[in-house]
CSV table of C-alpha atoms in Angstrom, one decimal:
chain,number,residue,atom,x,y,z
A,1,MET,CA,21.8,30.6,-38.5
A,2,THR,CA,18.9,29.2,-36.6
A,3,LYS,CA,18.2,25.6,-36.9
A,4,PRO,CA,14.8,24.6,-38.4
A,5,PRO,CA,12.4,23.2,-35.8
A,6,ALA,CA,12.6,19.4,-35.5
A,7,PRO,CA,9.7,17.7,-37.3
A,8,GLN,CA,7.0,16.6,-34.9
A,9,ARG,CA,6.3,12.9,-34.7
A,10,GLU,CA,2.9,12.2,-36.1
A,11,VAL,CA,0.5,11.0,-33.4
A,12,ARG,CA,-1.4,7.9,-34.7
A,13,ARG,CA,-5.0,7.8,-33.7
A,14,ALA,CA,-7.1,4.7,-33.1
A,15,GLN,CA,-10.5,3.6,-32.0
A,16,VAL,CA,-11.6,0.4,-30.4
A,17,ASP,CA,-14.7,-1.2,-28.9
A,18,VAL,CA,-14.6,-3.0,-25.5
A,19,ASN,CA,-17.5,-5.4,-24.8
A,20,PHE,CA,-18.7,-6.5,-21.3
A,21,GLU,CA,-20.8,-9.6,-20.7
A,22,ASN,CA,-22.4,-8.7,-17.4
A,23,GLN,CA,-24.6,-5.6,-18.0
A,24,SER,CA,-25.5,-5.5,-14.2
A,25,LEU,CA,-21.9,-4.3,-13.5
A,26,LEU,CA,-22.0,-1.4,-16.0
A,27,GLY,CA,-23.5,1.1,-13.6
A,28,ALA,CA,-20.7,0.5,-11.1
A,29,LEU,CA,-18.2,0.5,-14.0
A,30,PHE,CA,-19.3,3.8,-15.4
A,31,GLY,CA,-19.8,5.5,-12.0
A,32,GLN,CA,-22.4,8.0,-10.9
A,33,PHE,CA,-22.9,10.4,-13.8
A,34,ASP,CA,-20.2,8.5,-15.7
A,35,ALA,CA,-17.6,9.8,-13.3
A,36,ASN,CA,-15.3,6.8,-13.7
A,37,LEU,CA,-15.3,7.1,-17.5
A,38,VAL,CA,-14.6,10.8,-17.2
A,39,GLN,CA,-11.7,10.1,-14.9
A,40,VAL,CA,-10.2,7.7,-17.5
A,41,GLU,CA,-10.8,10.2,-20.3
A,42,ASN,CA,-9.2,13.1,-18.5
A,43,ARG,CA,-6.1,11.2,-17.4
A,44,LEU,CA,-5.4,9.4,-20.7
A,45,GLY,CA,-6.7,12.0,-23.2
A,46,VAL,CA,-9.2,9.8,-24.9
A,47,PHE,CA,-12.9,10.0,-25.7
A,48,ILE,CA,-15.2,7.2,-24.4
A,49,SER,CA,-18.9,6.6,-25.4
A,50,ALA,CA,-21.3,3.9,-24.4
A,51,ARG,CA,-22.9,1.7,-27.0
A,52,GLY,CA,-25.2,-0.9,-25.3
A,53,ASN,CA,-23.0,-3.2,-23.3
A,54,ALA,CA,-19.8,-1.9,-25.0
A,55,LEU,CA,-17.6,1.2,-24.7
A,56,HIS,CA,-16.2,2.9,-27.8
A,57,ILE,CA,-12.8,4.5,-27.2
A,58,GLU,CA,-11.1,7.0,-29.5
A,59,GLY,CA,-7.8,8.9,-29.2
A,60,PRO,CA,-4.1,8.5,-29.6
A,61,GLU,CA,-3.1,4.9,-30.3
A,62,ASP,CA,-1.1,4.4,-27.1
A,63,SER,CA,-3.7,6.1,-24.9
A,64,VAL,CA,-6.5,4.0,-26.4
A,65,ALA,CA,-4.6,0.8,-25.7
A,66,ARG,CA,-4.0,1.9,-22.1
A,67,ALA,CA,-7.7,3.0,-21.6
A,68,ARG,CA,-8.9,-0.4,-22.9
A,69,ASP,CA,-6.6,-2.2,-20.5
A,70,VAL,CA,-7.7,0.0,-17.6
A,71,LEU,CA,-11.4,-0.5,-18.3
A,72,ASN,CA,-11.0,-4.3,-18.6
A,73,GLU,CA,-9.2,-4.3,-15.2
A,74,MET,CA,-11.9,-2.1,-13.7
A,75,TYR,CA,-14.6,-4.6,-14.9
A,76,ASP,CA,-12.6,-7.6,-13.7
A,77,ARG,CA,-12.4,-6.1,-10.2
A,78,LEU,CA,-16.1,-5.5,-10.1
A,79,ALA,CA,-16.7,-9.1,-11.3
A,80,MET,CA,-14.6,-10.4,-8.4
A,81,GLY,CA,-16.6,-8.3,-5.9
A,82,GLN,CA,-13.8,-5.9,-5.2
A,83,ASP,CA,-14.2,-2.2,-4.5
A,84,LEU,CA,-13.8,0.4,-7.3
A,85,ASP,CA,-13.3,3.9,-6.2
A,86,ALA,CA,-11.4,7.0,-7.6
A,87,GLY,CA,-8.2,5.9,-5.9
A,88,ALA,CA,-8.3,2.4,-7.3
A,89,ILE,CA,-9.0,3.8,-10.8
A,90,GLU,CA,-6.1,6.3,-10.5
A,91,SER,CA,-3.8,3.4,-9.5
A,92,LEU,CA,-4.9,1.3,-12.5
A,93,ILE,CA,-4.2,4.3,-14.8
A,94,ALA,CA,-0.8,4.8,-13.2
A,95,MET,CA,0.1,1.1,-13.6
A,96,SER,CA,-1.2,0.9,-17.2
A,97,ASN,CA,2.3,2.0,-18.4
A,98,GLU,CA,3.9,-1.0,-16.7
A,99,PRO,CA,5.0,-3.9,-19.0
A,100,THR,CA,3.6,-6.4,-16.5
A,101,PHE,CA,0.3,-4.6,-15.9
A,102,ASP,CA,-1.9,-7.7,-15.8
A,103,GLY,CA,0.3,-9.5,-13.3
A,104,ILE,CA,0.6,-6.4,-11.1
A,105,VAL,CA,-3.1,-5.7,-10.9
A,106,ASP,CA,-4.6,-9.1,-10.1
A,107,GLY,CA,-2.0,-11.8,-10.1
A,108,LYS,CA,-2.8,-13.2,-13.5
A,109,LEU,CA,0.9,-13.3,-14.5
A,110,ASN,CA,1.8,-14.9,-11.1
A,111,GLU,CA,-0.9,-17.5,-11.5
A,112,ALA,CA,0.2,-18.3,-15.0
A,113,LYS,CA,3.6,-19.2,-13.5
A,114,GLY,CA,2.0,-21.6,-11.0
A,115,GLY,CA,2.2,-19.2,-8.0
A,116,PRO,CA,-0.7,-17.8,-5.9
A,117,PRO,CA,-2.5,-14.6,-7.0
A,118,ILE,CA,-1.1,-11.3,-5.6
A,119,MET,CA,-3.7,-10.3,-3.2
A,120,ILE,CA,-4.5,-10.2,0.5
A,121,ARG,CA,-7.9,-11.4,1.8
A,122,THR,CA,-9.3,-10.0,5.0
A,123,ARG,CA,-12.7,-10.2,6.6
A,124,ARG,CA,-13.7,-6.8,5.2
A,125,LYS,CA,-12.0,-6.6,1.8
A,126,THR,CA,-9.7,-8.2,-0.8
A,127,ILE,CA,-6.6,-6.1,-1.3
A,128,VAL,CA,-4.7,-6.1,-4.6
A,129,PRO,CA,-1.5,-4.1,-5.3
A,130,ARG,CA,-1.9,-0.5,-6.6
A,131,SER,CA,1.6,-0.1,-7.9
A,132,ALA,CA,4.5,-2.3,-9.2
A,133,MET,CA,6.4,-1.8,-5.9
A,134,GLN,CA,3.3,-2.7,-3.9
A,135,ALA,CA,3.2,-6.0,-5.8
A,136,THR,CA,6.9,-6.6,-4.9
A,137,TYR,CA,6.2,-5.7,-1.3
A,138,MET,CA,3.2,-8.1,-1.1
A,139,ARG,CA,5.4,-10.9,-2.4
A,140,SER,CA,8.0,-10.1,0.2
A,141,LEU,CA,5.4,-10.1,3.0
A,142,VAL,CA,4.8,-13.8,2.4
A,143,ARG,CA,8.4,-14.8,1.6
A,144,ASP,CA,10.8,-13.0,3.9
A,145,ASP,CA,11.2,-13.3,7.7
A,146,ILE,CA,12.0,-9.6,8.3
A,147,ILE,CA,11.0,-6.9,5.8
A,148,PHE,CA,12.2,-3.2,5.8
A,149,ALA,CA,9.6,-1.1,4.0
A,150,LEU,CA,11.0,2.4,3.3
A,151,GLY,CA,9.4,5.3,1.6
A,152,PRO,CA,7.1,8.4,1.9
A,153,ALA,CA,3.6,8.6,3.3
A,154,GLY,CA,0.8,7.2,1.3
A,155,THR,CA,2.6,4.3,-0.3
A,156,GLY,CA,0.8,1.6,1.7
A,157,LYS,CA,3.8,0.5,3.8
A,158,THR,CA,1.9,0.1,7.1
A,159,TYR,CA,-1.5,-0.6,5.6
A,160,LEU,CA,-0.4,-3.6,3.6
A,161,ALA,CA,1.6,-5.0,6.5
A,162,VAL,CA,-1.4,-4.8,8.8
A,163,ALA,CA,-3.6,-6.4,6.1
A,164,GLN,CA,-1.2,-9.3,5.7
A,165,ALA,CA,-0.9,-9.7,9.5
A,166,VAL,CA,-4.7,-9.8,9.8
A,167,ALA,CA,-5.0,-12.3,7.0
A,168,GLN,CA,-2.5,-14.6,8.7
A,169,LEU,CA,-4.1,-14.2,12.1
A,170,ILE,CA,-7.5,-15.1,10.7
A,171,THR,CA,-6.1,-18.3,9.0
A,172,GLY,CA,-4.2,-19.3,12.1
A,173,SER,CA,-0.7,-19.0,10.5
A,174,VAL,CA,0.2,-16.8,13.5
A,175,GLN,CA,-1.3,-16.7,17.0
A,176,ARG,CA,-0.7,-13.0,17.7
A,177,LEU,CA,-0.5,-9.7,16.0
A,178,ILE,CA,1.8,-7.1,17.6
A,179,LEU,CA,1.8,-3.5,16.4
A,180,SER,CA,4.3,-1.1,17.8
A,181,ARG,CA,5.8,2.3,17.1
A,182,PRO,CA,8.1,4.8,19.0
A,183,ALA,CA,6.1,7.4,21.1
A,184,VAL,CA,7.9,10.3,19.4
A,185,GLU,CA,6.1,13.6,18.8
A,186,ALA,CA,6.4,15.0,15.2
A,187,GLY,CA,7.9,18.4,15.8
A,188,GLU,CA,5.7,19.5,18.6
A,189,LYS,CA,5.4,19.1,22.4
A,190,LEU,CA,2.0,17.7,23.5
A,191,GLY,CA,2.9,18.0,27.2
A,192,PHE,CA,1.2,15.8,29.9
A,193,LEU,CA,-1.5,13.4,28.6
A,194,PRO,CA,-4.2,12.3,31.1
A,195,GLY,CA,-5.4,8.8,31.8
A,196,ASP,CA,-3.7,5.4,32.2
A,197,MET,CA,-0.9,4.0,30.1
A,198,LYS,CA,-3.2,3.0,27.3
A,199,ASP,CA,-4.7,6.5,27.1
A,200,LYS,CA,-1.3,8.0,27.0
A,201,VAL,CA,0.1,6.0,24.1
A,202,ASP,CA,-3.0,5.6,22.0
A,203,PRO,CA,-2.7,8.9,20.3
A,204,TYR,CA,0.7,7.8,18.9
A,205,LEU,CA,-0.7,4.5,17.7
A,206,ARG,CA,-3.9,5.7,16.1
A,207,PRO,CA,-2.8,5.1,12.5
A,208,LEU,CA,-2.4,1.4,13.4
A,209,TYR,CA,-5.9,1.3,14.8
A,210,ASP,CA,-7.2,2.9,11.6
A,211,ALA,CA,-5.6,0.1,9.5
A,212,LEU,CA,-7.0,-2.6,11.8
A,213,TYR,CA,-10.5,-1.3,11.7
A,214,ASP,CA,-10.3,-1.1,7.9
A,215,CYS,CA,-9.4,-4.8,7.7
A,216,MET,CA,-11.6,-6.3,10.4
A,217,PRO,CA,-15.1,-5.7,11.8
A,218,PRO,CA,-14.9,-3.4,14.9
A,219,GLU,CA,-16.3,-6.0,17.3
A,220,GLN,CA,-13.6,-8.5,16.2
A,221,VAL,CA,-10.9,-5.9,16.7
A,222,GLU,CA,-12.1,-5.1,20.2
A,223,ARG,CA,-12.5,-8.8,21.1
A,224,ARG,CA,-9.0,-9.7,19.9
A,225,LEU,CA,-7.5,-6.7,21.7
A,226,ALA,CA,-9.2,-7.8,24.9
A,227,SER,CA,-8.0,-11.3,24.6
A,228,GLY,CA,-4.4,-10.3,23.7
A,229,GLU,CA,-4.4,-11.8,20.2
A,230,ILE,CA,-3.8,-8.2,19.0
A,231,GLU,CA,-1.5,-6.1,21.0
A,232,ILE,CA,-0.6,-2.4,20.3
A,233,ALA,CA,2.2,-1.0,22.3
A,234,PRO,CA,5.1,1.5,22.2
A,235,ILE,CA,8.5,0.0,21.4
A,236,ALA,CA,9.7,0.5,25.0
A,237,PHE,CA,7.3,-2.4,26.0
A,238,MET,CA,9.2,-4.8,23.7
A,239,ARG,CA,12.3,-5.2,25.9
A,240,GLY,CA,12.9,-8.6,27.4
A,241,ARG,CA,10.4,-10.4,25.3
A,242,THR,CA,10.6,-13.2,22.7
A,243,LEU,CA,7.9,-12.8,20.1
A,244,ALA,CA,7.1,-16.3,18.8
A,245,ASP,CA,4.2,-17.3,16.6
A,246,ALA,CA,3.6,-13.6,15.9
A,247,PHE,CA,3.3,-11.1,13.1
A,248,VAL,CA,5.1,-8.0,14.4
A,249,ILE,CA,4.9,-4.6,12.8
A,250,LEU,CA,7.1,-1.6,13.8
A,251,ASP,CA,5.7,1.6,12.3
A,252,GLU,CA,7.5,5.0,12.1
A,253,ALA,CA,10.8,3.1,12.6
A,254,GLN,CA,12.9,6.1,11.5
A,255,ASN,CA,12.3,7.5,15.0
A,256,THR,CA,13.9,4.6,16.8
A,257,THR,CA,17.4,4.9,18.1
A,258,ARG,CA,20.1,2.4,17.1
A,259,GLU,CA,19.8,0.7,20.5
A,260,GLN,CA,16.0,0.5,20.2
A,261,MET,CA,16.2,-1.0,16.7
A,262,LYS,CA,18.7,-3.7,17.8
A,263,MET,CA,16.5,-4.5,20.8
A,264,PHE,CA,13.4,-4.8,18.6
A,265,LEU,CA,14.9,-7.0,15.9
A,266,THR,CA,16.4,-9.4,18.4
A,267,ARG,CA,12.9,-10.1,19.8
A,268,PHE,CA,12.3,-12.3,16.7
A,269,GLY,CA,11.0,-15.7,17.6
A,270,GLN,CA,10.0,-19.0,16.0
A,271,ASN,CA,7.3,-19.0,13.3
A,272,SER,CA,7.2,-15.2,13.3
A,273,ARG,CA,7.4,-12.4,10.8
A,274,MET,CA,8.5,-8.8,11.3
A,275,VAL,CA,7.8,-5.8,9.2
A,276,VAL,CA,9.7,-2.5,9.9
A,277,CYS,CA,8.1,0.5,8.2
A,278,GLY,CA,9.5,4.0,8.0
A,279,ASP,CA,10.3,7.1,6.0
A,280,PRO,CA,14.1,7.8,6.3
A,281,ARG,CA,13.4,11.4,5.4
A,282,GLN,CA,11.0,12.1,8.2
A,283,VAL,CA,13.3,11.6,11.3
A,284,ASP,CA,11.9,13.4,14.4
A,285,ILE,CA,14.3,12.2,17.1
A,286,PRO,CA,17.0,14.5,18.5
A,287,GLY,CA,20.2,14.2,16.4
A,288,GLY,CA,18.3,13.7,13.1
A,289,ASP,CA,19.2,11.2,10.4
A,290,GLY,CA,22.5,10.3,11.9
A,291,MET,CA,20.8,8.9,15.1
A,292,SER,CA,18.1,6.9,13.3
A,293,GLY,CA,18.1,3.2,14.0
A,294,LEU,CA,16.3,2.4,10.8
A,295,ALA,CA,19.0,3.7,8.5
A,296,ASP,CA,21.6,2.0,10.6
A,297,ALA,CA,19.8,-1.4,10.5
A,298,VAL,CA,19.2,-1.3,6.8
A,299,GLY,CA,22.8,-0.5,6.2
A,300,LYS,CA,23.9,-3.5,8.3
A,301,LEU,CA,21.3,-6.1,7.3
A,302,GLU,CA,20.3,-5.4,3.7
A,303,GLY,CA,21.2,-8.4,1.6
A,304,VAL,CA,21.4,-10.8,4.6
A,305,GLU,CA,19.5,-14.0,4.1
A,306,GLY,CA,15.9,-13.8,5.4
A,307,PHE,CA,15.7,-10.0,5.1
A,308,GLY,CA,13.8,-8.1,2.4
A,309,THR,CA,14.1,-4.4,1.7
A,310,ILE,CA,11.4,-2.6,-0.3
A,311,ARG,CA,12.0,1.1,-1.3
A,312,PHE,CA,8.9,3.1,-2.3
A,313,THR,CA,9.1,6.5,-4.0
A,314,ALA,CA,6.7,9.4,-4.6
A,315,ALA,CA,5.6,7.5,-7.8
A,316,ASP,CA,4.2,4.8,-5.6
A,317,VAL,CA,1.9,7.1,-3.5
A,318,VAL,CA,-1.6,5.6,-3.7
A,319,ARG,CA,-3.6,8.3,-1.9
A,320,HIS,CA,-5.1,11.3,-3.8
A,321,PRO,CA,-2.8,12.1,-6.8
A,322,ILE,CA,-2.0,15.5,-5.2
A,323,VAL,CA,-0.3,13.7,-2.3
A,324,GLY,CA,2.2,12.3,-4.8
A,325,ARG,CA,2.9,15.7,-6.2
A,326,ILE,CA,3.3,17.1,-2.7
A,327,VAL,CA,5.9,14.4,-1.8
A,328,GLU,CA,7.7,15.0,-5.1
A,329,ALA,CA,7.8,18.8,-4.5
A,330,TYR,CA,9.3,18.3,-1.0
A,331,GLU,CA,11.7,15.5,-1.8
A,332,GLY,CA,12.4,15.8,-5.5
A,333,PRO,CA,15.6,17.0,-7.2
A,334,ALA,CA,14.6,20.7,-6.6
A,335,ALA,CA,13.9,20.2,-2.9
């Protein structure tokens, strides 16, 4: 005898109006041809219509509440002079399910507890967390001496570390910014590279340059590179040094050997901070995962005083939404 189908839970519908004081921000809030509103509609399954300086939202009760919160946060970002693009909106939508949404987005919850807002200010932009784990990471960046940031591409591991380093360099909290990564080819042989040492290693360090130029005007980056305030070098150049008064970032750390990682971590000096970024599932060195210095270091040092460990997942990817789906397809349970 077949069981009768389970009764479907009735979806309660709701409607709400959201009012905005500054009408000059509405054009940026709505987006060109209302693209921003359409994005919220499509992702949350609601209908949004404009009524003067207000937006009317209709749809399932839970979705309407999320859409209201997302639109309010979009407006607040614009009011604070922050950028609002499709990626930022997508992140706000993704975070709207979080129980601490307000605190994650702009630091309101943190400020209410007497702490500083969760944001990084650089010369070119103000950066706020785009996921719950990014908020945790940004707190760790100002609290811990050495931070391991682990996870897939697109989660903001290196970008947020560079932004925090630039912010501290600008304010004088540190005197130098040192960016490093192992010069390991990702599954291909490039052969001989022409030029001097800088020309040879620059292709491996390009992602670090990209993050720098996004946080500082190009002329300042070039000036600080020339003066030595900012140094970009492969990890082999770190041996024998003591890195005091510096913010030090090691990118693609999964491609270090155990010996390289030990050497790098022991460069730590007074008034310094180190961030070690890597994806443990993207090891390109001979011997694979078992030879990675990153996994070895995390295993030995996680939980030791002064160390912080942040683990990102595919759910924390803040690039185009399809990147998160790609990571999930390659690394999820069915992979």
